[in-house]
Short mmCIF file of C-alpha atoms in Angstrom, two decimals:
data_model
loop_
_atom_site.label_atom_id
_atom_site.label_comp_id
_atom_site.label_asym_id
_atom_site.label_seq_id
_atom_site.Cartn_x
_atom_site.Cartn_y
_atom_site.Cartn_z
CA MET A 1 15.72 -9.93 -3.82
CA SER A 2 14.11 -8.57 -7.15
CA VAL A 3 13.40 -10.47 -10.34
CA PRO A 4 14.45 -8.04 -13.19
CA ASN A 5 12.52 -9.63 -16.14
CA LEU A 6 9.26 -11.58 -15.82
CA ASN A 7 10.52 -13.90 -18.86
CA LEU A 8 12.82 -15.24 -16.27
CA LEU A 9 10.28 -16.90 -14.33
CA ARG A 10 8.13 -17.97 -17.41
CA THR A 11 11.67 -19.90 -18.44
CA LEU A 12 12.15 -21.31 -15.00
CA HIS A 13 8.15 -22.25 -15.11
CA VAL A 14 8.80 -24.31 -18.55
CA LEU A 15 12.18 -25.70 -17.44
CA LEU A 16 10.31 -27.17 -14.17
CA ASP A 17 7.56 -28.66 -16.23
CA GLU A 18 10.24 -30.28 -19.02
CA CYS A 19 13.52 -30.60 -17.05
CA HIS A 20 15.07 -30.44 -20.39
CA VAL A 21 16.76 -27.17 -22.23
CA THR A 22 15.80 -28.09 -25.87
CA ARG A 23 12.18 -28.77 -25.29
CA THR A 24 11.88 -25.66 -22.89
CA ALA A 25 13.43 -23.60 -25.91
CA GLU A 26 11.01 -25.10 -28.46
CA ARG A 27 8.12 -24.25 -26.09
CA LEU A 28 9.34 -20.65 -25.64
CA HIS A 29 10.51 -20.28 -29.43
CA ILE A 30 13.89 -19.17 -28.22
CA THR A 31 16.99 -20.63 -28.70
CA GLN A 32 18.83 -23.24 -26.47
CA SER A 33 21.60 -20.61 -25.78
CA ALA A 34 19.03 -18.25 -24.71
CA VAL A 35 17.70 -20.73 -22.13
CA SER A 36 20.99 -21.35 -20.87
CA ARG A 37 21.59 -17.97 -20.10
CA GLN A 38 18.46 -17.09 -18.45
CA LEU A 39 19.01 -20.02 -16.28
CA THR A 40 22.34 -18.83 -15.42
CA GLN A 41 20.56 -15.70 -14.20
CA LEU A 42 18.43 -17.27 -12.53
CA ARG A 43 20.78 -19.22 -10.43
CA GLU A 44 22.60 -16.13 -9.55
CA ILE A 45 18.97 -14.52 -8.35
CA PHE A 46 18.09 -17.57 -5.86
CA SER A 47 21.50 -18.42 -5.21
CA ASP A 48 20.83 -21.81 -6.00
CA PRO A 49 21.56 -24.31 -8.98
CA LEU A 50 17.95 -24.91 -9.43
CA PHE A 51 18.90 -27.89 -11.40
CA VAL A 52 21.56 -30.55 -11.78
CA ARG A 53 22.46 -32.44 -14.48
CA GLU A 54 21.62 -36.46 -14.82
CA GLY A 55 22.43 -37.83 -18.03
CA ASN A 56 20.12 -36.31 -20.65
CA ARG A 57 17.88 -34.37 -17.96
CA LEU A 58 18.00 -31.72 -15.50
CA LEU A 59 16.90 -32.68 -11.97
CA PRO A 60 15.29 -29.68 -10.09
CA THR A 61 16.77 -29.20 -6.63
CA PRO A 62 14.25 -28.73 -3.54
CA ARG A 63 14.88 -24.86 -3.89
CA ALA A 64 13.61 -24.83 -7.67
CA LEU A 65 10.73 -27.25 -6.50
CA SER A 66 9.71 -24.92 -3.55
CA LEU A 67 9.16 -22.22 -6.21
CA GLN A 68 7.17 -24.23 -8.53
CA ASP A 69 3.52 -23.46 -7.17
CA LYS A 70 4.72 -19.84 -6.53
CA ILE A 71 5.79 -19.15 -9.99
CA THR A 72 2.61 -21.00 -11.31
CA SER A 73 0.46 -18.92 -9.14
CA LEU A 74 2.12 -15.73 -10.20
CA LEU A 75 2.22 -16.20 -13.67
CA THR A 76 -1.65 -17.05 -13.83
CA ASP A 77 -2.57 -13.83 -12.21
CA CYS A 78 -0.13 -12.07 -14.51
CA ASP A 79 -1.88 -13.76 -17.52
CA LEU A 80 -5.22 -12.53 -16.05
CA VAL A 81 -4.02 -9.30 -16.18
CA PHE A 82 -3.28 -9.05 -19.71
CA GLU A 83 -6.35 -11.10 -20.96
CA PRO A 84 -8.91 -9.17 -23.22
CA GLU A 85 -11.74 -7.41 -21.59
CA GLN A 86 -14.73 -9.08 -21.56
CA PHE A 87 -18.42 -7.69 -21.33
CA SER A 88 -21.72 -8.84 -20.76
CA PRO A 89 -24.67 -6.45 -20.14
CA HIS A 90 -26.49 -9.28 -18.38
CA ASN A 91 -23.74 -9.71 -15.69
CA TRP A 92 -23.17 -5.93 -15.51
CA ARG A 93 -22.90 -4.90 -11.80
CA GLY A 94 -22.63 -1.85 -10.38
CA LYS A 95 -24.38 2.00 -10.60
CA ILE A 96 -24.95 4.57 -13.62
CA VAL A 97 -25.84 8.09 -13.49
CA LEU A 98 -27.47 9.56 -16.32
CA SER A 99 -28.16 13.45 -16.61
CA SER A 100 -30.56 15.54 -18.78
CA SER A 101 -33.06 18.03 -18.49
CA ASP A 102 -36.48 17.14 -16.77
CA TYR A 103 -38.12 16.77 -20.23
CA VAL A 104 -35.83 13.67 -21.10
CA ALA A 105 -36.11 12.43 -17.55
CA GLN A 106 -39.98 12.57 -17.80
CA TYR A 107 -40.42 11.13 -21.25
CA ILE A 108 -37.44 9.24 -22.74
CA PHE A 109 -35.47 7.98 -19.21
CA PRO A 110 -38.33 5.65 -18.39
CA ASP A 111 -37.55 3.90 -21.74
CA ILE A 112 -33.95 3.75 -20.90
CA VAL A 113 -34.60 2.52 -17.79
CA GLU A 114 -36.63 -0.55 -19.27
CA LEU A 115 -34.14 -1.22 -21.91
CA LEU A 116 -31.66 -1.63 -19.09
CA ALA A 117 -33.97 -3.46 -16.81
CA LEU A 118 -33.99 -5.90 -20.01
CA HIS A 119 -30.44 -6.26 -20.97
CA ALA A 120 -28.58 -5.47 -17.88
CA PRO A 121 -30.76 -6.56 -15.08
CA LEU A 122 -28.11 -6.13 -12.32
CA LEU A 123 -27.26 -2.55 -13.13
CA ASP A 124 -28.56 0.31 -10.79
CA VAL A 125 -29.64 3.30 -12.46
CA SER A 126 -29.86 6.82 -10.83
CA TYR A 127 -30.84 10.13 -12.77
CA GLN A 128 -29.41 13.66 -12.11
CA LEU A 129 -30.82 16.80 -13.52
CA TRP A 130 -28.15 18.54 -15.72
CA SER A 131 -26.76 21.91 -15.16
CA PRO A 132 -24.10 23.62 -17.40
CA SER A 133 -22.01 24.35 -14.57
CA TYR A 134 -21.23 20.67 -14.59
CA THR A 135 -19.26 20.55 -17.91
CA ASP A 136 -15.90 21.59 -16.64
CA GLN A 137 -16.70 19.02 -13.66
CA LEU A 138 -17.37 16.05 -15.38
CA ALA A 139 -14.14 14.18 -14.87
CA ASP A 140 -14.75 14.29 -11.10
CA LEU A 141 -18.57 13.97 -11.16
CA ASP A 142 -20.28 10.48 -10.94
CA ILE A 143 -22.29 10.88 -14.35
CA GLN A 144 -21.72 8.52 -16.94
CA LEU A 145 -23.65 9.88 -19.56
CA VAL A 146 -25.24 13.41 -20.40
CA SER A 147 -27.93 14.34 -22.96
CA THR A 148 -28.10 18.11 -23.33
CA MET A 149 -28.38 20.73 -25.84
CA ALA A 150 -25.03 22.79 -26.95
CA PRO A 151 -23.51 24.50 -29.75
CA ASN A 152 -21.13 21.77 -29.94
CA ILE A 153 -19.23 19.11 -28.05
CA PRO A 154 -17.65 20.99 -25.11
CA ALA A 155 -13.73 21.26 -25.13
CA GLY A 156 -12.33 18.23 -23.11
CA LEU A 157 -15.34 16.00 -23.68
CA SER A 158 -16.44 13.12 -25.84
CA GLY A 159 -19.91 13.03 -27.72
CA ILE A 160 -22.17 12.17 -30.51
CA GLN A 161 -25.05 14.12 -31.91
CA ILE A 162 -28.29 12.68 -31.08
CA GLY A 163 -30.32 15.40 -33.57
CA SER A 164 -31.27 19.32 -34.23
CA ASP A 165 -34.11 21.51 -34.42
CA ARG A 166 -35.22 25.02 -33.78
CA ALA A 167 -37.25 26.72 -31.23
CA VAL A 168 -40.81 28.09 -31.62
CA CYS A 169 -43.37 30.07 -29.77
CA VAL A 170 -45.81 27.97 -27.72
CA MET A 171 -49.14 29.51 -26.47
CA SER A 172 -52.36 28.27 -25.16
CA ALA A 173 -54.83 27.04 -27.76
CA THR A 174 -57.17 29.27 -26.52
CA HIS A 175 -54.96 32.30 -26.91
CA PRO A 176 -56.26 35.22 -28.99
CA LEU A 177 -53.66 34.66 -31.70
CA ALA A 178 -53.64 31.16 -31.67
CA ASN A 179 -56.42 30.62 -34.40
CA THR A 180 -55.01 33.22 -36.74
CA LYS A 181 -53.29 32.09 -40.02
CA LEU A 182 -50.79 34.84 -39.86
CA ASP A 183 -47.47 34.24 -38.43
CA LEU A 184 -46.46 36.38 -35.45
CA THR A 185 -45.09 39.62 -35.57
CA VAL A 186 -42.28 40.88 -33.44
CA LYS A 187 -44.67 43.30 -31.86
CA ASP A 188 -47.06 40.35 -31.26
CA PHE A 189 -44.31 38.49 -29.45
CA VAL A 190 -43.70 41.23 -26.87
CA ALA A 191 -46.95 42.18 -26.63
CA TYR A 192 -47.82 39.24 -23.91
CA ASN A 193 -45.81 38.19 -21.01
CA HIS A 194 -43.18 34.91 -20.98
CA VAL A 195 -42.58 32.06 -18.95
CA SER A 196 -39.34 30.68 -19.31
CA VAL A 197 -37.71 27.41 -18.18
CA ASN A 198 -34.35 27.79 -16.56
CA GLY A 199 -33.58 24.31 -15.24
CA GLY A 200 -31.00 21.77 -17.03
CA GLY A 201 -29.26 24.54 -19.40
CA ASP A 202 -29.88 27.84 -21.44
CA LYS A 203 -33.01 27.46 -23.49
CA ASP A 204 -34.01 30.79 -24.92
CA SER A 205 -31.30 33.38 -23.75
CA PHE A 206 -31.15 33.73 -27.46
CA VAL A 207 -34.37 35.55 -27.80
CA ASP A 208 -33.56 38.43 -25.51
CA VAL A 209 -30.14 38.70 -27.93
CA GLU A 210 -32.04 38.81 -30.81
CA LEU A 211 -34.84 41.27 -29.44
CA ARG A 212 -32.26 43.87 -28.33
CA THR A 213 -30.73 43.91 -32.02
CA LEU A 214 -34.48 44.83 -32.92
CA GLY A 215 -34.70 47.48 -30.34
CA CYS A 216 -37.21 45.80 -28.11
CA ARG A 217 -37.57 43.48 -25.22
CA ARG A 218 -39.99 40.87 -23.98
CA HIS A 219 -41.26 40.59 -20.28
CA ILE A 220 -40.56 36.98 -18.31
CA GLN A 221 -43.26 37.29 -15.85
CA THR A 222 -42.48 33.85 -14.66
CA THR A 223 -39.53 31.43 -14.67
CA VAL A 224 -39.83 27.62 -13.71
CA PRO A 225 -37.29 24.58 -13.48
CA PHE A 226 -39.12 22.24 -15.27
CA PHE A 227 -40.92 21.93 -18.91
CA GLY A 228 -44.16 20.45 -17.41
CA SER A 229 -44.75 23.52 -15.21
CA ALA A 230 -43.99 26.06 -17.82
CA LEU A 231 -46.71 23.97 -20.30
CA SER A 232 -49.07 24.06 -17.30
CA ILE A 233 -48.92 27.58 -17.17
CA VAL A 234 -48.90 28.23 -20.71
CA SER A 235 -52.03 26.19 -21.08
CA ARG A 236 -53.89 28.01 -18.42
CA THR A 237 -52.63 32.03 -19.36
CA GLU A 238 -52.03 33.92 -22.22
CA MET A 239 -48.23 33.68 -21.72
CA PHE A 240 -45.74 32.77 -24.41
CA LEU A 241 -43.29 30.05 -24.11
CA VAL A 242 -40.16 29.68 -26.32
CA ILE A 243 -38.92 25.87 -26.51
CA PRO A 244 -37.55 23.42 -29.04
CA GLU A 245 -39.96 22.44 -31.60
CA HIS A 246 -39.62 18.78 -30.90
CA ILE A 247 -41.07 19.52 -27.56
CA ALA A 248 -43.96 21.48 -28.57
CA VAL A 249 -44.84 18.90 -31.30
CA THR A 250 -44.99 15.81 -28.71
CA MET A 251 -46.40 17.97 -25.60
CA GLN A 252 -49.63 18.83 -28.11
CA ASP A 253 -50.82 15.55 -27.07
CA PHE A 254 -50.83 16.20 -23.42
CA TYR A 255 -51.31 20.09 -23.14
CA ASN A 256 -54.09 22.43 -24.61
CA ILE A 257 -51.41 24.22 -26.71
CA VAL A 258 -50.27 24.99 -30.13
CA TYR A 259 -46.98 26.48 -31.36
CA LYS A 260 -46.03 28.99 -34.22
CA PRO A 261 -42.60 30.08 -35.76
CA LEU A 262 -40.43 32.74 -34.09
CA PRO A 263 -40.72 36.17 -35.69
CA PHE A 264 -37.04 36.50 -35.98
CA PRO A 265 -34.12 33.81 -36.53
CA SER A 266 -33.74 31.10 -34.44
CA VAL A 267 -30.73 29.36 -33.68
CA LEU A 268 -30.24 25.82 -34.35
CA ASN A 269 -30.62 23.73 -31.34
CA GLN A 270 -28.27 20.88 -31.25
CA TYR A 271 -28.51 17.73 -28.96
CA TRP A 272 -25.64 15.72 -27.90
CA LEU A 273 -24.77 12.69 -25.97
CA LEU A 274 -21.74 13.54 -23.82
CA TRP A 275 -19.44 11.70 -21.70
CA HIS A 276 -15.87 12.27 -20.24
CA PRO A 277 -12.79 10.84 -22.60
CA LYS A 278 -12.02 8.41 -19.71
CA TYR A 279 -14.84 6.24 -20.70
CA ASN A 280 -14.17 6.05 -24.66
CA ASN A 281 -12.72 2.63 -24.44
CA GLU A 282 -14.70 1.05 -21.73
CA LEU A 283 -16.63 -1.98 -23.07
CA SER A 284 -19.59 -1.33 -20.84
CA HIS A 285 -19.61 2.39 -21.44
CA GLN A 286 -19.65 1.74 -25.41
CA TRP A 287 -22.45 -0.84 -24.99
CA LEU A 288 -24.40 1.92 -22.83
CA ARG A 289 -24.14 5.12 -25.18
CA GLU A 290 -24.91 2.85 -28.26
CA HIS A 291 -28.08 1.63 -26.80
CA VAL A 292 -29.01 4.96 -25.34
CA LEU A 293 -28.38 6.76 -28.67
CA THR A 294 -30.61 4.43 -30.88
CA LEU A 295 -33.32 4.58 -28.14
CA MET A 296 -33.18 8.53 -28.07
CA LYS A 297 -33.11 8.84 -31.99
CA ASN A 298 -36.04 6.81 -32.03
CA SER A 299 -37.97 8.02 -29.29
CA LEU A 300 -41.55 9.06 -30.06
CA TYR A 301 -40.55 12.10 -27.52
CA SER A 302 -37.16 13.01 -29.32
CA MET A 303 -35.63 15.65 -31.99
CA GLY A 304 -35.61 12.86 -34.16
CA GLN A 305 -39.24 12.35 -34.77
#
């Protein structure tokens, strides 16, 4: 036996409560004739009269009474399904994974963890180093939020811009060219070996493209996956390192480095928070990305400073 219309059960539920067609119609905001038609359908479905008339009232049959608790439970469950979603960060349980470069992981991620520990203390938080190869796989990966550099929001993803800057050339504060007031020339730029950061996405491939148009090339002597390693190497050698300006600015407090403008046009680095559209309307994710975005824009280590 199947019930073709959930509204029939709602009518039966109210009839059992009121035992009166008129009052049932008033509660359901339908006509008395509509209630009568639905009662006829219910009698056919259950093969039982369900109610018998006794003067001006209806008396439920044993079959009808046996259905009362079941219908009440079923309708309560149905109502719960359609209740508006509620979200409280303080009661948020589960796990989220944030992904970014190692720079964000080291200098901004701790602030994110601190914020979540304060406002969502039951939430588990993990970090994963971002790779551009994950972009087309994000729908299937257990990564809820990504901080990365890209020309624009990748097709098929949702996102919001954090900020932007341009790349600069970093060198040791004791480098022969560090204290000169003159800007670097292309000849200067290619005269020294370079260290390159290859972890977490494309950082400086535009440099080699630009140099080829100028008929020259640089020598990348060392490649490392992390900004910290690259900056440590630069501070101890005469190598150059091309990185975003906001990182160069903040890392001067930690490494013996200086930076200069590139001797050729630099592409605009644009930084995004990205996520898969399946999270667009989820209240917990909306709360998460709003707070992470605010934190990243205001961080001393971000491109907003």
